């Protein structure tokens, strides 16, 4: 194939050579000044297709022959061209050297002529007495000095041309020494001395320019760079040499950075690691070179620190632009934290060289990490609120899918205990997102953002508690806060089971899950502190007060939900749907007018309260397994809420104390029985608090004071406490479904036997609550 192509090209060249004269003859019409293109085309348009094809074939062959001839000419003359170029370059250098030599010799001859003239004048004015031997010695010394003066510039030029830096520096030092001696001994005329000084200064500047140019070359690195900078320092230009050293390292890593092409799809951590390796390795090498060449002089150390700080700031801006910005905006706290950790890891290695640049990075990265932190917390809040809109408020164990986390297995192990708790779906989601959130808090500690993370998480939890409060039917939360929350739809918790599940969500998160996760913010959990017991103790003492205060705030938020729950149930118990009250003064005042119809039982409203509390105690016992204290406090709070309302109901006490009809003995007895009943069932249920006992005693005292105001003695009218206790005990047994038995049968003659199924069924149930 190649042979065929070669034969064709040779034949085309031969044809071109044969047809050359003919082509020149054909081009003659085009060379005349009177050539008219239009008339020529019209006169030659009579060519037929065959002639046109032959002409085209001929032109193609001529083009190929011309290209072949050009290629041969280039190959044949390329070596001669290169050789000639080198000779011209060398000749230019020699001409420059000759020019410098001639100018130096001219200056020297001029100086010598002046010296000879001055010497002749001094000799003619002398007494004419001189020793022949002394004159010969002086002539010899002058001739040696003259010879050195003539050769010195040429020697420097040769050393500079050959870039023999060390020898050139030695020669310049020798020239400075000669100049110094000549000034002291006045062995050289002023003009020659001036010429020598100018020659030294010129060569010194030329050497400095050569060294500066070499230091600025990207290819100059390592020992060659250090040698050039050290030579510049020896020339007396230390500040410029140090700046050149730093700039050389900067240009080198910036040149290498051109290969880094960050994109929106690239991994931010990989880009940060590659960039940090380039920047901080260059800073480390620059610090080493500066120390080796310039030592620890304050001026150079200060410039190094300022330069390193500037490079660190530029690095931080690049990382923020190409890695942190997108992560922070999207709430990618994990990605942002990883980028920061990578950067800090490389930067911390410079501390061994005396460069503490981590604070610079932390200051510049802090806004981006704060943005990622806020976006992450907002995502938790929005995701939890979205799930709350469809939550059925039924406690379940976490689904199997949530246990299969993308985190390392160690994280799943650490959360095993948390997976044993029962929560509703929105609370499970909230807990899982919080656990993931606290896995990314490493850099937050170094940036002193631990407190901000805790505060942000508290706000998110508080928002979730507001959502739980809105799920309570008829909750009278302030409409302003409802407007601020964006009128988010929340599924109502209709039954008591669902409403208590709301409390189970909030209490378990606030008491156990969130504080346990927040412990990861404590430095004592970091590996860096494992070997220093004293430091761990100190950090524990400093951290725990902050976390204890944070936990108190979480509990306070849960208390808001608990208060709303208790207030709602107390109002449902006390008032009818029409707004009428089941607990009025008339129910006690009117008893003295119906003495024959009295059945000594606790009032219906207090029977209902007992039934409600019993029902809630059963539900809470199932929901608060292992956390019975919270269930007890809930029952205690609900009882206190009802009694507080009675204590503070001014219209009730106005009717008792100042009404048209006074409180009679039977009314006082019924009122006292109701209060005793409350104390009895609260004590039996183990949720009788000191506060509840105090409230009940104050209510009894107020009632007895009102009765005493009628002129009667309440203590004479009231039976013994044993009587009240028996009635209360019997009522609790019957309302609990455990009637009092005598010899295995119900005691129908008991004063409370009339508490039949009809009276129990009369206990109202509000929404199964």
mmCIF file with all atom_site columns, N, CA, C and O in Angstrom, residues 71-80:
data_model
loop_
_atom_site.group_PDB
_atom_site.id
_atom_site.type_symbol
_atom_site.label_atom_id
_atom_site.label_alt_id
_atom_site.label_comp_id
_atom_site.label_asym_id
_atom_site.label_entity_id
_atom_site.label_seq_id
_atom_site.pdbx_PDB_ins_code
_atom_site.Cartn_x
_atom_site.Cartn_y
_atom_site.Cartn_z
_atom_site.occupancy
_atom_site.B_iso_or_equiv
_atom_site.pdbx_formal_charge
_atom_site.auth_seq_id
_atom_site.auth_comp_id
_atom_site.auth_asym_id
_atom_site.auth_atom_id
_atom_site.pdbx_PDB_model_num
ATOM 1  N N  . UNK A 1 71 ? 8.307  19.700 1.919  1.00 0.00 ? 71 UNK A N  1
ATOM 2  C CA . UNK A 1 71 ? 8.695  18.798 2.999  1.00 0.00 ? 71 UNK A CA 1
ATOM 3  C C  . UNK A 1 71 ? 10.169 18.409 2.906  1.00 0.00 ? 71 UNK A C  1
ATOM 4  O O  . UNK A 1 71 ? 10.907 18.417 3.897  1.00 0.00 ? 71 UNK A O  1
ATOM 5  N N  . UNK A 1 72 ? 10.617 18.119 1.703  1.00 0.00 ? 72 UNK A N  1
ATOM 6  C CA . UNK A 1 72 ? 12.034 17.726 1.523  1.00 0.00 ? 72 UNK A CA 1
ATOM 7  C C  . UNK A 1 72 ? 12.948 18.890 1.865  1.00 0.00 ? 72 UNK A C  1
ATOM 8  O O  . UNK A 1 72 ? 14.003 18.712 2.480  1.00 0.00 ? 72 UNK A O  1
ATOM 9  N N  . UNK A 1 73 ? 12.534 20.095 1.475  1.00 0.00 ? 73 UNK A N  1
ATOM 10 C CA . UNK A 1 73 ? 13.370 21.262 1.739  1.00 0.00 ? 73 UNK A CA 1
ATOM 11 C C  . UNK A 1 73 ? 13.505 21.514 3.241  1.00 0.00 ? 73 UNK A C  1
ATOM 12 O O  . UNK A 1 73 ? 14.585 21.817 3.745  1.00 0.00 ? 73 UNK A O  1
ATOM 13 N N  . UNK A 1 74 ? 12.405 21.361 3.964  1.00 0.00 ? 74 UNK A N  1
ATOM 14 C CA . UNK A 1 74 ? 12.439 21.577 5.415  1.00 0.00 ? 74 UNK A CA 1
ATOM 15 C C  . UNK A 1 74 ? 13.338 20.555 6.092  1.00 0.00 ? 74 UNK A C  1
ATOM 16 O O  . UNK A 1 74 ? 14.185 20.887 6.923  1.00 0.00 ? 74 UNK A O  1
ATOM 17 N N  . UNK A 1 75 ? 13.172 19.282 5.741  1.00 0.00 ? 75 UNK A N  1
ATOM 18 C CA . UNK A 1 75 ? 13.986 18.235 6.356  1.00 0.00 ? 75 UNK A CA 1
ATOM 19 C C  . UNK A 1 75 ? 15.462 18.406 6.036  1.00 0.00 ? 75 UNK A C  1
ATOM 20 O O  . UNK A 1 75 ? 16.340 18.143 6.864  1.00 0.00 ? 75 UNK A O  1
ATOM 21 N N  . UNK A 1 76 ? 15.759 18.866 4.822  1.00 0.00 ? 76 UNK A N  1
ATOM 22 C CA . UNK A 1 76 ? 17.160 18.979 4.401  1.00 0.00 ? 76 UNK A CA 1
ATOM 23 C C  . UNK A 1 76 ? 17.855 20.152 5.090  1.00 0.00 ? 76 UNK A C  1
ATOM 24 O O  . UNK A 1 76 ? 19.054 20.080 5.396  1.00 0.00 ? 76 UNK A O  1
ATOM 25 N N  . UNK A 1 77 ? 17.128 21.219 5.369  1.00 0.00 ? 77 UNK A N  1
ATOM 26 C CA . UNK A 1 77 ? 17.764 22.442 5.878  1.00 0.00 ? 77 UNK A CA 1
ATOM 27 C C  . UNK A 1 77 ? 17.499 22.718 7.361  1.00 0.00 ? 77 UNK A C  1
ATOM 28 O O  . UNK A 1 77 ? 17.931 23.733 7.883  1.00 0.00 ? 77 UNK A O  1
ATOM 29 N N  . UNK A 1 78 ? 16.740 21.798 8.058  1.00 0.00 ? 78 UNK A N  1
ATOM 30 C CA . UNK A 1 78 ? 16.396 22.072 9.448  1.00 0.00 ? 78 UNK A CA 1
ATOM 31 C C  . UNK A 1 78 ? 17.622 22.106 10.348 1.00 0.00 ? 78 UNK A C  1
ATOM 32 O O  . UNK A 1 78 ? 17.788 23.006 11.172 1.00 0.00 ? 78 UNK A O  1
ATOM 33 N N  . UNK A 1 79 ? 18.516 21.142 10.199 1.00 0.00 ? 79 UNK A N  1
ATOM 34 C CA . UNK A 1 79 ? 19.716 21.096 11.049 1.00 0.00 ? 79 UNK A CA 1
ATOM 35 C C  . UNK A 1 79 ? 20.580 22.334 10.823 1.00 0.00 ? 79 UNK A C  1
ATOM 36 O O  . UNK A 1 79 ? 21.113 22.917 11.773 1.00 0.00 ? 79 UNK A O  1
ATOM 37 N N  . UNK A 1 80 ? 20.709 22.739 9.540  1.00 0.00 ? 80 UNK A N  1
ATOM 38 C CA . UNK A 1 80 ? 21.507 23.927 9.254  1.00 0.00 ? 80 UNK A CA 1
ATOM 39 C C  . UNK A 1 80 ? 20.870 25.173 9.866  1.00 0.00 ? 80 UNK A C  1
ATOM 40 O O  . UNK A 1 80 ? 21.554 26.059 10.374 1.00 0.00 ? 80 UNK A O  1
#
